[in-house]
Coordinates of C-alpha atoms in Angstrom, one line a residue:
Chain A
X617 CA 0.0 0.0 0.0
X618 CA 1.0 3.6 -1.0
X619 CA -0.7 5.3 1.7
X620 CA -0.6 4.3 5.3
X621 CA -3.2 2.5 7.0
X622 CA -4.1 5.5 9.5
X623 CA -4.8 7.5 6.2
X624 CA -6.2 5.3 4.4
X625 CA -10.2 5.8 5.3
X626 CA -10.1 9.3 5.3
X627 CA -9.0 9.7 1.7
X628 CA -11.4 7.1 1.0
X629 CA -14.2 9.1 2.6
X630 CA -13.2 12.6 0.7
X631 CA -13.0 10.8 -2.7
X632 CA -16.3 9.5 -1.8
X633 CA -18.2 12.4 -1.4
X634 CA -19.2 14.3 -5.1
X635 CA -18.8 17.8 -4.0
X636 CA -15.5 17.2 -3.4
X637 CA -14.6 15.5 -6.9
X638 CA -16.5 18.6 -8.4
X639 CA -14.0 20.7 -6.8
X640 CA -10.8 19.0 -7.6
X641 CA -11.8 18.9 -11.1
X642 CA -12.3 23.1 -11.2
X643 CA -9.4 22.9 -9.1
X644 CA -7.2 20.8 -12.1
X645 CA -9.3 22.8 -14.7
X646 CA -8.2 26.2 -13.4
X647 CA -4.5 24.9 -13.3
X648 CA -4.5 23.8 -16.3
X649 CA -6.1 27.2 -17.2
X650 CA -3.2 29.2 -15.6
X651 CA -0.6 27.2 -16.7
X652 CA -1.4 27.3 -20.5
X653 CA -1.7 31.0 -20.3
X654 CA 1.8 31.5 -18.5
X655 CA 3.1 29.3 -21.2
X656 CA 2.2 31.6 -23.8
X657 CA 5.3 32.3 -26.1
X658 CA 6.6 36.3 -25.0
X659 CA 5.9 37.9 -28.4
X660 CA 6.2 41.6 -28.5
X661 CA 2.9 43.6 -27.8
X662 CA 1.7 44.1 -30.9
X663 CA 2.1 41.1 -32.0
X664 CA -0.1 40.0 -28.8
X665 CA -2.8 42.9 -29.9
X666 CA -2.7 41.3 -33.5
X667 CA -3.4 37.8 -32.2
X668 CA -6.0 38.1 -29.3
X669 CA -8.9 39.8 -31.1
X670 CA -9.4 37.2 -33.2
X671 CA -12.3 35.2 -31.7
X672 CA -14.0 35.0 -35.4
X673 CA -10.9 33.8 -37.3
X674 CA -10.2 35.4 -40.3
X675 CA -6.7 36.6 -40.5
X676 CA -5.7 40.3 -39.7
X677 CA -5.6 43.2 -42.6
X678 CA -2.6 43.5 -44.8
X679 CA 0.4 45.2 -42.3
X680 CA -1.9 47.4 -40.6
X681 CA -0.3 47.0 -37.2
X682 CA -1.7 47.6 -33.7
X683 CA -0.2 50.4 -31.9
X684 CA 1.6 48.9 -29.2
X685 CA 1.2 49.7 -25.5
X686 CA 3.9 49.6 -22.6
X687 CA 7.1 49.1 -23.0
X688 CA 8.6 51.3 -25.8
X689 CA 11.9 53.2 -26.7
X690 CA 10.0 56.2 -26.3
X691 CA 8.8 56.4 -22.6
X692 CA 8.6 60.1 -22.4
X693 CA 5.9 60.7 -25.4
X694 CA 2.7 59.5 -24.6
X695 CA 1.2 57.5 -27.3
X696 CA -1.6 56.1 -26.1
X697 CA -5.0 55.6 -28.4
X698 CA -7.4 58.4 -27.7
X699 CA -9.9 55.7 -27.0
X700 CA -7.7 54.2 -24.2
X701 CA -7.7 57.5 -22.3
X702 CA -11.4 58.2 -22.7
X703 CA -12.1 54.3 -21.6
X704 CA -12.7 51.4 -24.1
X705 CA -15.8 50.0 -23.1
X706 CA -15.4 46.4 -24.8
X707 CA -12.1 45.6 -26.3
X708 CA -9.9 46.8 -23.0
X709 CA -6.0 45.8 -23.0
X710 CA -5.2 42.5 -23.0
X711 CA -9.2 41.2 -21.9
X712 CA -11.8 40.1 -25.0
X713 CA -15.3 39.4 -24.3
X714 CA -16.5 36.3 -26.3
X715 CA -19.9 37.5 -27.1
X716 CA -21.6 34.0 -27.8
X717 CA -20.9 33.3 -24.3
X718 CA -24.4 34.7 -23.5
X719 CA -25.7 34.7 -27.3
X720 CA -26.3 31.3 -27.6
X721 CA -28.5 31.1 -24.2
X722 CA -30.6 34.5 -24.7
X723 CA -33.6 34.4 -26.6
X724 CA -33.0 36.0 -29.9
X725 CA -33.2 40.3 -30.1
X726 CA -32.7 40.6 -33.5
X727 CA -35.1 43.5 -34.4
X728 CA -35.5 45.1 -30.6
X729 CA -33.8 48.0 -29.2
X730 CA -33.5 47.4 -25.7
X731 CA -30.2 47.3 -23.8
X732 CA -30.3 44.8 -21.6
X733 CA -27.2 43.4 -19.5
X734 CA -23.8 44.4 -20.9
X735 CA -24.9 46.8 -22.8
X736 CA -27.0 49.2 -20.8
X737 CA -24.7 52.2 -20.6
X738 CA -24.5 51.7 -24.8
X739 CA -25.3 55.3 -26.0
X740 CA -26.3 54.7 -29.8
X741 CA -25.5 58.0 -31.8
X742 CA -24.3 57.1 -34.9
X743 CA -26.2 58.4 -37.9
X744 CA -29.1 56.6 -38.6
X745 CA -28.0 53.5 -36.9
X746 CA -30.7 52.2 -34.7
X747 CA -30.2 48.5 -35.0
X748 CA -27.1 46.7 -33.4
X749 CA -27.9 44.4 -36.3
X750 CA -26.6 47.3 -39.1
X751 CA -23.0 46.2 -37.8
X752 CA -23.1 43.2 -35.4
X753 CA -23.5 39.5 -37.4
X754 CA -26.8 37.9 -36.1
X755 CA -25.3 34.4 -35.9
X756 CA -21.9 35.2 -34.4
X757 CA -21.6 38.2 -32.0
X758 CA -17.9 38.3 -31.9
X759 CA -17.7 39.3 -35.5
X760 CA -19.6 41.9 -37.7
X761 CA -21.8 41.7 -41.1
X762 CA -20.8 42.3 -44.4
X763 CA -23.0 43.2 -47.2
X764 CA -23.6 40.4 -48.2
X765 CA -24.4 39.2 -44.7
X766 CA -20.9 36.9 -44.2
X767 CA -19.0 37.8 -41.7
X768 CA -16.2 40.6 -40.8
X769 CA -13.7 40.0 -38.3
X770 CA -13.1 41.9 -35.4
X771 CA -9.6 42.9 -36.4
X772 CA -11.0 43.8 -39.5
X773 CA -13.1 46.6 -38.0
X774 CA -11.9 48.9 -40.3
X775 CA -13.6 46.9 -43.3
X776 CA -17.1 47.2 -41.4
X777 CA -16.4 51.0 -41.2
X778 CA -15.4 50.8 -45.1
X779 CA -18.6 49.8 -45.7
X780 CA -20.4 53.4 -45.5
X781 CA -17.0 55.7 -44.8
X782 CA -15.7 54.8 -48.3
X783 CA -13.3 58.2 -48.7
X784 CA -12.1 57.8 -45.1
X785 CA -11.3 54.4 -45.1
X786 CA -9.2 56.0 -49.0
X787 CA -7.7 58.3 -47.0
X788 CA -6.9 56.0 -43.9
X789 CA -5.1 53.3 -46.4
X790 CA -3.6 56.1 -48.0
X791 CA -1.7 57.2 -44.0
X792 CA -3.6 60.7 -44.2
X793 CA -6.6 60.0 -41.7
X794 CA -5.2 58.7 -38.3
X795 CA -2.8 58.5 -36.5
X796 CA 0.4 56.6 -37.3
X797 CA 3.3 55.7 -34.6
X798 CA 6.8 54.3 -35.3
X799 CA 8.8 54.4 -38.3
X800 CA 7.9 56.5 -41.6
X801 CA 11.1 54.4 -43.2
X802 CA 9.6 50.7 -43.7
X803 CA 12.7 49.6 -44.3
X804 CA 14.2 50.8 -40.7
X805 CA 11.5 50.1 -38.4
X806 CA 7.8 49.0 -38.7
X807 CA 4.7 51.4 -38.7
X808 CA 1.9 51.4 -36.5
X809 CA -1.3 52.4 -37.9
X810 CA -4.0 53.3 -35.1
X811 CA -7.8 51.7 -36.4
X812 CA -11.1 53.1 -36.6
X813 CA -12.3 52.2 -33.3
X814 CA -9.1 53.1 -31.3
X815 CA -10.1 56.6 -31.3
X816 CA -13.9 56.4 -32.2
X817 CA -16.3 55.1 -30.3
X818 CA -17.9 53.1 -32.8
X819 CA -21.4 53.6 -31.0
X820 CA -21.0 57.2 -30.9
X821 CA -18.4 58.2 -33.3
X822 CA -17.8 62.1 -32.7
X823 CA -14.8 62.6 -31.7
X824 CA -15.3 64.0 -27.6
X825 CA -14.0 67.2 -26.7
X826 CA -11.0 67.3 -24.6
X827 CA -9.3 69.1 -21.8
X828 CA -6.2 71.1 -23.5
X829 CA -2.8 70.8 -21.8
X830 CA -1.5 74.0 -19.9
X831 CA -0.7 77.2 -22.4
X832 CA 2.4 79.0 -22.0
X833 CA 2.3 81.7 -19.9
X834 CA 1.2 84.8 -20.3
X835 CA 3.9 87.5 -20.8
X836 CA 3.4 89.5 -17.2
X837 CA 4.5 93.2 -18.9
X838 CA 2.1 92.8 -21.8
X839 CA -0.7 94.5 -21.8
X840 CA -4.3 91.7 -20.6
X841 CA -5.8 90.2 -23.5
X842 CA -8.9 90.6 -25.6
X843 CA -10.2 87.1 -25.3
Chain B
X451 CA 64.9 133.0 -39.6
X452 CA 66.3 129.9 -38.7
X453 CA 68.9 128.5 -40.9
X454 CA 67.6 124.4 -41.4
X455 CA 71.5 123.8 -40.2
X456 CA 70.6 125.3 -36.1
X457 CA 70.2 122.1 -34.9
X458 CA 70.1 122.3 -31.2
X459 CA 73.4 121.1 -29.6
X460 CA 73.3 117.8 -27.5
X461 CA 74.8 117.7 -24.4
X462 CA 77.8 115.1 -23.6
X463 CA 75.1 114.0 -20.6
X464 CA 72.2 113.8 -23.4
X465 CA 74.2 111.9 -25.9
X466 CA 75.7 109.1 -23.1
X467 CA 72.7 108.9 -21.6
X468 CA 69.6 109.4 -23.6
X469 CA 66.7 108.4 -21.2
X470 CA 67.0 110.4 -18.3
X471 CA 65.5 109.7 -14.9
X472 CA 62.1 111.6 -15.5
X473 CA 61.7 110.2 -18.7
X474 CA 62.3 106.5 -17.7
X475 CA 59.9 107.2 -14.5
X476 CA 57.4 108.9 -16.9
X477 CA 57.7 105.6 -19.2
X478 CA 57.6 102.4 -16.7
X479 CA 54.6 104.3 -14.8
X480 CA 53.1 104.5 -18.1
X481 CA 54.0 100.8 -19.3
X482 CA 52.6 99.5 -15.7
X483 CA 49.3 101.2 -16.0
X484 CA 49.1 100.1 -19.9
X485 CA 49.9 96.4 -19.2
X486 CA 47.4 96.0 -15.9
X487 CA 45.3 97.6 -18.6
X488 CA 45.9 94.7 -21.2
X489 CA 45.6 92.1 -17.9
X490 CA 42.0 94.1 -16.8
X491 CA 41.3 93.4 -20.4
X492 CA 41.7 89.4 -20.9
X493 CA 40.4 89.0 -17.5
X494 CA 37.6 87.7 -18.8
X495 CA 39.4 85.3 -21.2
X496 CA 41.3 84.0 -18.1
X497 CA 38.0 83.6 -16.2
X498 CA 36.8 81.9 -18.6
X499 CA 39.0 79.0 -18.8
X500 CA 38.4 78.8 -15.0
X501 CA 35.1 78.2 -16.0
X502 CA 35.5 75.2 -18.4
X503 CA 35.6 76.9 -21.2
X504 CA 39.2 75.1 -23.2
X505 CA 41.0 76.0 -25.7
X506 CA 39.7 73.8 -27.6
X507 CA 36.2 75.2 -27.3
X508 CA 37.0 78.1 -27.9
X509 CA 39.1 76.8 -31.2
X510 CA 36.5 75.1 -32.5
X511 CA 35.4 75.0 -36.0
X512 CA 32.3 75.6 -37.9
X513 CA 29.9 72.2 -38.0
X514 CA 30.6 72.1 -41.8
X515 CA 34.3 72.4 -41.7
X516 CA 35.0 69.8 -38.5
X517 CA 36.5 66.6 -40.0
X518 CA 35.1 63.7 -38.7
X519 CA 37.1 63.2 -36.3
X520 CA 37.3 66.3 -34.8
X521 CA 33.6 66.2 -34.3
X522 CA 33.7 63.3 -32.6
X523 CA 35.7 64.7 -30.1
X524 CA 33.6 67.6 -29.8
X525 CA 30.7 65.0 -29.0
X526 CA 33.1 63.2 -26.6
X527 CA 33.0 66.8 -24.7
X528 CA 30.0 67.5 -25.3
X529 CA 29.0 63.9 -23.4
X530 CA 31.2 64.3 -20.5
X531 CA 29.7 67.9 -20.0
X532 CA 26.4 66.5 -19.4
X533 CA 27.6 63.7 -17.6
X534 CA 29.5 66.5 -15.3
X535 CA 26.5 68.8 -15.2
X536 CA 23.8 66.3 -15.3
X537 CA 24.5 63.0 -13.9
X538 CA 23.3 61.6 -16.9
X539 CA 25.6 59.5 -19.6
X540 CA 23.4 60.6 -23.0
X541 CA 23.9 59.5 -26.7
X542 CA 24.9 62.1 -29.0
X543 CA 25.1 61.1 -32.1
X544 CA 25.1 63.4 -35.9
X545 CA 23.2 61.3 -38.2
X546 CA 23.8 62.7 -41.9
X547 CA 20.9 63.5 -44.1
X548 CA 20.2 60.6 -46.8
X549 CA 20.3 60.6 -50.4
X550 CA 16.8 61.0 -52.0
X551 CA 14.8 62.1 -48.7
X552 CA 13.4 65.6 -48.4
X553 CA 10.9 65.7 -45.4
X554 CA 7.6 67.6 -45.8
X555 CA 5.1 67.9 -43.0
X556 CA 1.8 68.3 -43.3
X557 CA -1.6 69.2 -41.1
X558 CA -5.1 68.8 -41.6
X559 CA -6.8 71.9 -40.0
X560 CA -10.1 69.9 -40.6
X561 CA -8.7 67.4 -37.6
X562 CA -6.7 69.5 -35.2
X563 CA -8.7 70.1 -32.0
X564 CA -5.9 72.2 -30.3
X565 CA -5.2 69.8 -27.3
X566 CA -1.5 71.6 -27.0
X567 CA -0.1 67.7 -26.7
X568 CA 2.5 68.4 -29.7
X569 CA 3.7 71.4 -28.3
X570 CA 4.3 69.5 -24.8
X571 CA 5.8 66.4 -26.8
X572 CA 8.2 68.8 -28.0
X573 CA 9.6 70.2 -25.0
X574 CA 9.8 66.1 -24.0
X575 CA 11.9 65.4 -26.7
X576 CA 13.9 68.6 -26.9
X577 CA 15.4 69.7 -24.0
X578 CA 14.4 73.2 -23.8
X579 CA 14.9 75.1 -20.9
X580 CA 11.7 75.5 -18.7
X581 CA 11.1 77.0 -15.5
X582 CA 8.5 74.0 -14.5
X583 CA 7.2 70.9 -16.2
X584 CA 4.8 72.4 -18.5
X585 CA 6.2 75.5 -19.2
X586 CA 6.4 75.7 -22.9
X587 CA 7.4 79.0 -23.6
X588 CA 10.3 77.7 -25.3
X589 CA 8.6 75.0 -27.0
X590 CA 8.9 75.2 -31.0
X591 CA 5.2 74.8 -31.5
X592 CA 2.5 77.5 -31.0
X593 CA -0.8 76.5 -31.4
X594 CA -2.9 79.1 -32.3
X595 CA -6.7 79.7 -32.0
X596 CA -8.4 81.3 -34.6
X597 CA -12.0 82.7 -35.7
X598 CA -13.6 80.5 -38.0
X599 CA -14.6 82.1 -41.1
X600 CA -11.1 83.3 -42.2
X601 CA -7.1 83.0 -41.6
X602 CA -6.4 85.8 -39.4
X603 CA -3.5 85.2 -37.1
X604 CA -3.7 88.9 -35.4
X605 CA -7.1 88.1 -33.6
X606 CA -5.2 84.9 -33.1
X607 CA -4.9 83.6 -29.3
X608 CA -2.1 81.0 -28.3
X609 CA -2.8 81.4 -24.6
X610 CA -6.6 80.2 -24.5
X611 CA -7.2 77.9 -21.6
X612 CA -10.8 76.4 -21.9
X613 CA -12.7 73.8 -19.9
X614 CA -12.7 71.9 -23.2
X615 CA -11.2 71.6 -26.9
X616 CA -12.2 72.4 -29.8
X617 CA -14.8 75.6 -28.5
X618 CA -17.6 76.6 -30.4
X619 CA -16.7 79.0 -33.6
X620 CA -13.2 78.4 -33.3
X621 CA -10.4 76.4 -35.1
X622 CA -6.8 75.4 -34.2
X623 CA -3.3 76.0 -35.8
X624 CA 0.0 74.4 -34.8
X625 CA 2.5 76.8 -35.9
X626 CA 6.0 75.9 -36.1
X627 CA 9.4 76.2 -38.3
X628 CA 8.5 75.5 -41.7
X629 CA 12.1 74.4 -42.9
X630 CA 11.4 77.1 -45.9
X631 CA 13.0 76.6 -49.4
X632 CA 14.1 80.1 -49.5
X633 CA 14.8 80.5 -45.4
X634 CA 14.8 84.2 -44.4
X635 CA 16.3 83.2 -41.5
X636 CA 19.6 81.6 -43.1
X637 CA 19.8 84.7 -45.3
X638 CA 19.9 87.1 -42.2
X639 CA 22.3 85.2 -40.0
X640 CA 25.8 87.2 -40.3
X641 CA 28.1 84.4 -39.4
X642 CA 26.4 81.4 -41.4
X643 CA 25.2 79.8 -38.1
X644 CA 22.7 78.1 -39.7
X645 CA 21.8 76.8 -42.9
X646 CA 19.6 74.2 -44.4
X647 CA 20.5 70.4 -45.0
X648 CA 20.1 68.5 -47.9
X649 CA 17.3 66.9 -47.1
X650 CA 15.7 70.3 -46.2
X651 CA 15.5 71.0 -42.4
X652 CA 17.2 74.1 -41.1
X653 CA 19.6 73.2 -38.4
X654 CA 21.9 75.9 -36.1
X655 CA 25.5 75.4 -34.8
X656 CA 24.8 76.1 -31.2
X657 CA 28.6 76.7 -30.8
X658 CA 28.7 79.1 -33.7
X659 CA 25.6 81.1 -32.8
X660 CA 26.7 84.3 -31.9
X661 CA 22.9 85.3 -29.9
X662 CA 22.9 88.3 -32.5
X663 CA 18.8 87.1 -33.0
X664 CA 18.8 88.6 -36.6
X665 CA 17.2 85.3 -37.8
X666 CA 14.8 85.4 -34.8
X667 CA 13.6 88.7 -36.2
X668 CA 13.7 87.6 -40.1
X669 CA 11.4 84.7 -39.1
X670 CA 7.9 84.9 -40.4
X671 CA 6.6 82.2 -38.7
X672 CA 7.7 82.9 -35.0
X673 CA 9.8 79.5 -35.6
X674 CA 12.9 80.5 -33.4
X675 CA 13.7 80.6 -29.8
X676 CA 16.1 82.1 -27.6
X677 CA 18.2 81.2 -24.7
X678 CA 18.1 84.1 -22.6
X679 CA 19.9 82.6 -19.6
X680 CA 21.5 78.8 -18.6
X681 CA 19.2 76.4 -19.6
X682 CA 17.2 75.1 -16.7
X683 CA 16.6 71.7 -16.8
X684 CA 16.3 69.1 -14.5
X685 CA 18.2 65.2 -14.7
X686 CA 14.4 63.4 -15.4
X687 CA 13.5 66.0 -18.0
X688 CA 16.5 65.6 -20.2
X689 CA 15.8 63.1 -23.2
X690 CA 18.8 60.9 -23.1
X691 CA 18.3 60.6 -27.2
X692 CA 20.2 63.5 -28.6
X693 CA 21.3 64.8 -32.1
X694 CA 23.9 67.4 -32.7
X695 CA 22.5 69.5 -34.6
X696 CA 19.2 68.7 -33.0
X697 CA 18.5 68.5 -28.9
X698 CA 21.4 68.1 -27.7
X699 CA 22.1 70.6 -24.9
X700 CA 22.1 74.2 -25.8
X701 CA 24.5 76.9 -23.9
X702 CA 22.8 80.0 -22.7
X703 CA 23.1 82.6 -25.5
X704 CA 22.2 80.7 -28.6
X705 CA 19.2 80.5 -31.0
X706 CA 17.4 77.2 -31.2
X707 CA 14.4 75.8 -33.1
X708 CA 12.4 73.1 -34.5
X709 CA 14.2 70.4 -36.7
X710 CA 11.6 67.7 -37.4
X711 CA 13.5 66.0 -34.6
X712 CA 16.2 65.1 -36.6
X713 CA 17.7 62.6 -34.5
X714 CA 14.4 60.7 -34.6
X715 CA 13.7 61.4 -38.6
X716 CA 16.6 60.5 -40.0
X717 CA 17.0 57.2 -37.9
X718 CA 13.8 56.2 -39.9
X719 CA 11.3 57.0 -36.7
X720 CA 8.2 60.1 -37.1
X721 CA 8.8 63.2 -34.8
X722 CA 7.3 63.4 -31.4
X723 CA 4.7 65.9 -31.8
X724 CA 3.4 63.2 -34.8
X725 CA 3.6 60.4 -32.3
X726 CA 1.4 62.1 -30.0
X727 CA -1.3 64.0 -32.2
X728 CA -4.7 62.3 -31.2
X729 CA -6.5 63.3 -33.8
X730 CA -4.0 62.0 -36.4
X731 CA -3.9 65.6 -37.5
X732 CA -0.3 65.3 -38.1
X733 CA 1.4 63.9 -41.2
X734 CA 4.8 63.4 -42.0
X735 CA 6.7 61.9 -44.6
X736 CA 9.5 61.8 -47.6
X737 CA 8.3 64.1 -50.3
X738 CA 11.1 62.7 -52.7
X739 CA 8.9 59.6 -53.1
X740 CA 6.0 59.6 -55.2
X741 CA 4.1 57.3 -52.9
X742 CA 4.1 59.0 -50.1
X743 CA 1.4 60.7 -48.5
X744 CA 2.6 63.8 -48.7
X745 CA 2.3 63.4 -51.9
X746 CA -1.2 62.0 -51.6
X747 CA -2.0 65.0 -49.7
X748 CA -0.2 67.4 -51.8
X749 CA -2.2 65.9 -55.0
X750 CA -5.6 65.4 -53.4
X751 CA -5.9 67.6 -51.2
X752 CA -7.1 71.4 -50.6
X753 CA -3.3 72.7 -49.2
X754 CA -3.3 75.8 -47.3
X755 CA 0.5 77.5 -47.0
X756 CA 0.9 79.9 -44.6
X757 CA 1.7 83.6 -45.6
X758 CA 2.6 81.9 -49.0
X759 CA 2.9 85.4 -50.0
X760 CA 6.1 85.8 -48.1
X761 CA 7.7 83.6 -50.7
X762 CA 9.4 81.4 -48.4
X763 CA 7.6 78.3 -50.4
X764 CA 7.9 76.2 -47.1
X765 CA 8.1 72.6 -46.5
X766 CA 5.1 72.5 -43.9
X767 CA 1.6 72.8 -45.7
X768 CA -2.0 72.9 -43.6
X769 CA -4.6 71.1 -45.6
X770 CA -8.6 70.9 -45.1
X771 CA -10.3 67.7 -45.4
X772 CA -14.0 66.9 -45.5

């Protein structure tokens, strides 16, 4: 025998009882959980942006890299996505929701309005939107609808937004709409080209009005100003 | 009358000794006082290499006419200064302009909200002096606050301070150098202090700048700064990245200004205030190559240059967008 005789019954008794089976198995499961993710290969951060969203499949849009976050050569310029500083509501840093999670089980609300759950604090001001449906795939949350009802990807955003903002998404190919960090030599570096949704909120798409840094001061012999 | 032969008759005592005691009195009491004169006179010199200024410094040759080598020991100097001054060990490095790159700058007016974060970025990257964190007095970007309706920049307000960005009724206008074609400044300076590169951007020899501020006042675009006293900066402000003819640290006395951060454009990488625009207002690029977006902007775009009438036919250009 492996186990002395004094043990013996009290293992017995424990391995016995089903709540406790039910726990070592979450127990092992959770392990197993935390082990695969500290396992995870260190790849740089944008490289780790480029790979998470994809729930839906589908690879990523021709070299149109994530900016990345953290660590950086440049730690006294602040680059972080406009979005990022005015709080991403769904897609926060390194966390993805899997929609179909809860899709699957709720009754289907294709063609109603209400804002149940998650998305309560969802303010809907974008054009003449008024159906989550116009973007969001009916079958598979985590992605969004093409014309042709198929669906878009999530790191593909930018196609959904294609869809209607034809001369932006031009313009934003092009590197004239949006911002752009890193190198504007290819050949020395690699370019980071922000997305639609890094700086708009796709639900309400204005861009918000923010607090300007201090101005320089005002010369104290000059006569006040006008303004 | 005179005969020209009544030359007056020497003495014996004249001719043995020709100095006599008044005179050579009268002449060392006139030698002492001149030479204290010529010591009172270089007393500044001497003081000066008390105060680390070498011979070498003061030697020094013009940017363009250093050999490599010698520049390399100026950068030496120039490292251990800081190191001295600072605590700090930063990389100086002169990175030389390349072969078929021009940089252009451009901004979309349409997109600028007038947040001030480029002009914050700048002081980040460029070591200019500043009394406290955010003073950017001697930033190299302004940004300006205008009426809308038309381009007036003498209604325009660089101080505004609102709750919020952009107001009502008002747009926004970064204003900084320009690296012009035909640089007003460079014409005006009287000791060829600075000068454009080849690949457009107009840089200054801090150690040849003689603080005259001619080019200050030839400036149309209120691109140049001065350095009124010893720059003030603190160890955790300096930006350990420097360029020579870019941020490295000034001396009191010298013009400075904006140079696309060369340090960071001609290793490949965008300038800061690019990298920190929010609104992507901001572009930047090589307008050598056709595929640039520069050149995008420059053919598809409505360009706006400012006081194009000046003739300075500049290499920053506003645009509008829809």
């Amino acid at each position: 025998m492996l186990l002395k005789p004094s043990l013996a019954p009290a293992f017995r008794v424990c391995f016995r009882s089903v709540p406790f089976l039910f726990l070592l198995g979450f127990l092992l499961a959770l392990g197993g959980f935390l082990f695969a993710r500290e396992s995870k290969p260190e790849a740089a951060n944008s490289a780790q942006l480029e790979e998470e969203p994809t729930i839906a499949g589908s690879g990523g849009i021709e070299n149109h890299f994530q900016p990345y976050f953290g660590h950086d050569e440049d730690i006294h310029l602040d680059k972080t996505p406009p979005r990022l500083i005015m709080g991403l509501d769904l897609n926060r840093m390194g966390w993805t929701y899997n929609c179909m999670e809860c899709h699957t089980h709720v009754e289907d609300i294709r063609y109603h309005r209400e804002q149940k759950f998650e998305h309560e604090n969802i303010n809907l001001e974008h054009g003449n939107n008024r159906y989550c449906l116009n973007c969001h795939h009916p079958d598979n949350r985590n992605a969004f609808v093409d014309y042709d009802g198929s669906e878009i990807a999530e790191p593909n955003v930018t196609l959904l937004c294609a869809k209607c903002h034809g001369p932006k998404y031009r313009d934003w190919k092009a590197g004239v709409h949006g911002r752009k960090n890193g190198y504007w030599d290819l050949s020395q570096g690699i370019q980071y080209k922000l997305h639609c949704i890094q700086c708009h909120d796709p639900h309400s798409p204005a861009f918000k009005p923010m607090k300007p840094l201090p101005p320089p001061l005002y010369p104290s012999r000059a006569p006040a100003p006008k303004h | 009358m005179p005969s020209p032969d009544d030359k007056p008759v020497k003495t014996i005592e004249e001719r043995i000794r020709p100095v006599s005691r008044r005179t050579f009195l009268k002449g060392s009491a006139a030698s002492i006082v001149g030479m204290s004169g010529l010591v009172a006179a270089l007393q500044p010199l001497l003081k000066l290499e008390k105060e680390d200024i070498t011979l070498d410094q003061l030697l020094q040759r013009h940017y363009k006419e250093m050999t490599p080598a010698q520049l390399d020991k100026v950068m030496k100097r120039l490292q251990e200064k800081c190191e001295r001054e600072y605590g700090v060990s930063a990389s100086i490095q002169d990175l030389k302009p390349q072969d078929g790159v021009g940089f252009a700058y451009a901004l979309n007016l349409t997109r600028c909200v007038g947040c001030r974060k480029c002009a914050h970025a700048c002081l980040a990257e460029n070591n200019q002096s500043r009394e406290y964190d955010d003073d950017i007095s001697m930033s190299y970007i302004r940004v300006l606050e205008l009426q809308k309706g038309s381009i007036n920049l003498e209604t325009s307000n660089q101080y505004y301070d609102s709750e919020s960005v952009p107001r009502k009724d008002k747009y926004y206008m970064p204003v900084q150098c320009h690296q012009c074609r035909e640089s007003p400044c460079t014409k005006a300076c009287p000791v060829n202090a600075t000068w454009q590169e080849p690949d457009g951007v107009v840089t200054v020899d801090y150690d040849w700048c003689i603080g005259c501020r001619y080019c200050m006042a030839a400036c149309p675009y209120d691109a140049r700064r001065f350095n009124w006293e010893n720059p003030k900066l603190e160890k955790r402000q300096i930006n350990l990245d420097q360029g020579y003819l870019s941020n490295r640290l000034r001396p009191k006395g010298v013009v400075e200004k904006c140079t696309f951060c060369l340090h960071r454009t001609r290793a490949g990488k965008y300038p800061a205030c690019m990298e920190v625009c929010p609104t992507g207002a901001r572009v930047f690029g090589n307008i050598l190559d056709p595929n640039s977006e520069i050149n995008y902007i420059l053919h598809n775009k409505r360009v706006y240059i400012l006081k194009e009438e000046v003739g300075t036919n500049p290499r920053f250009y506003y645009f509008f967008d829809t």
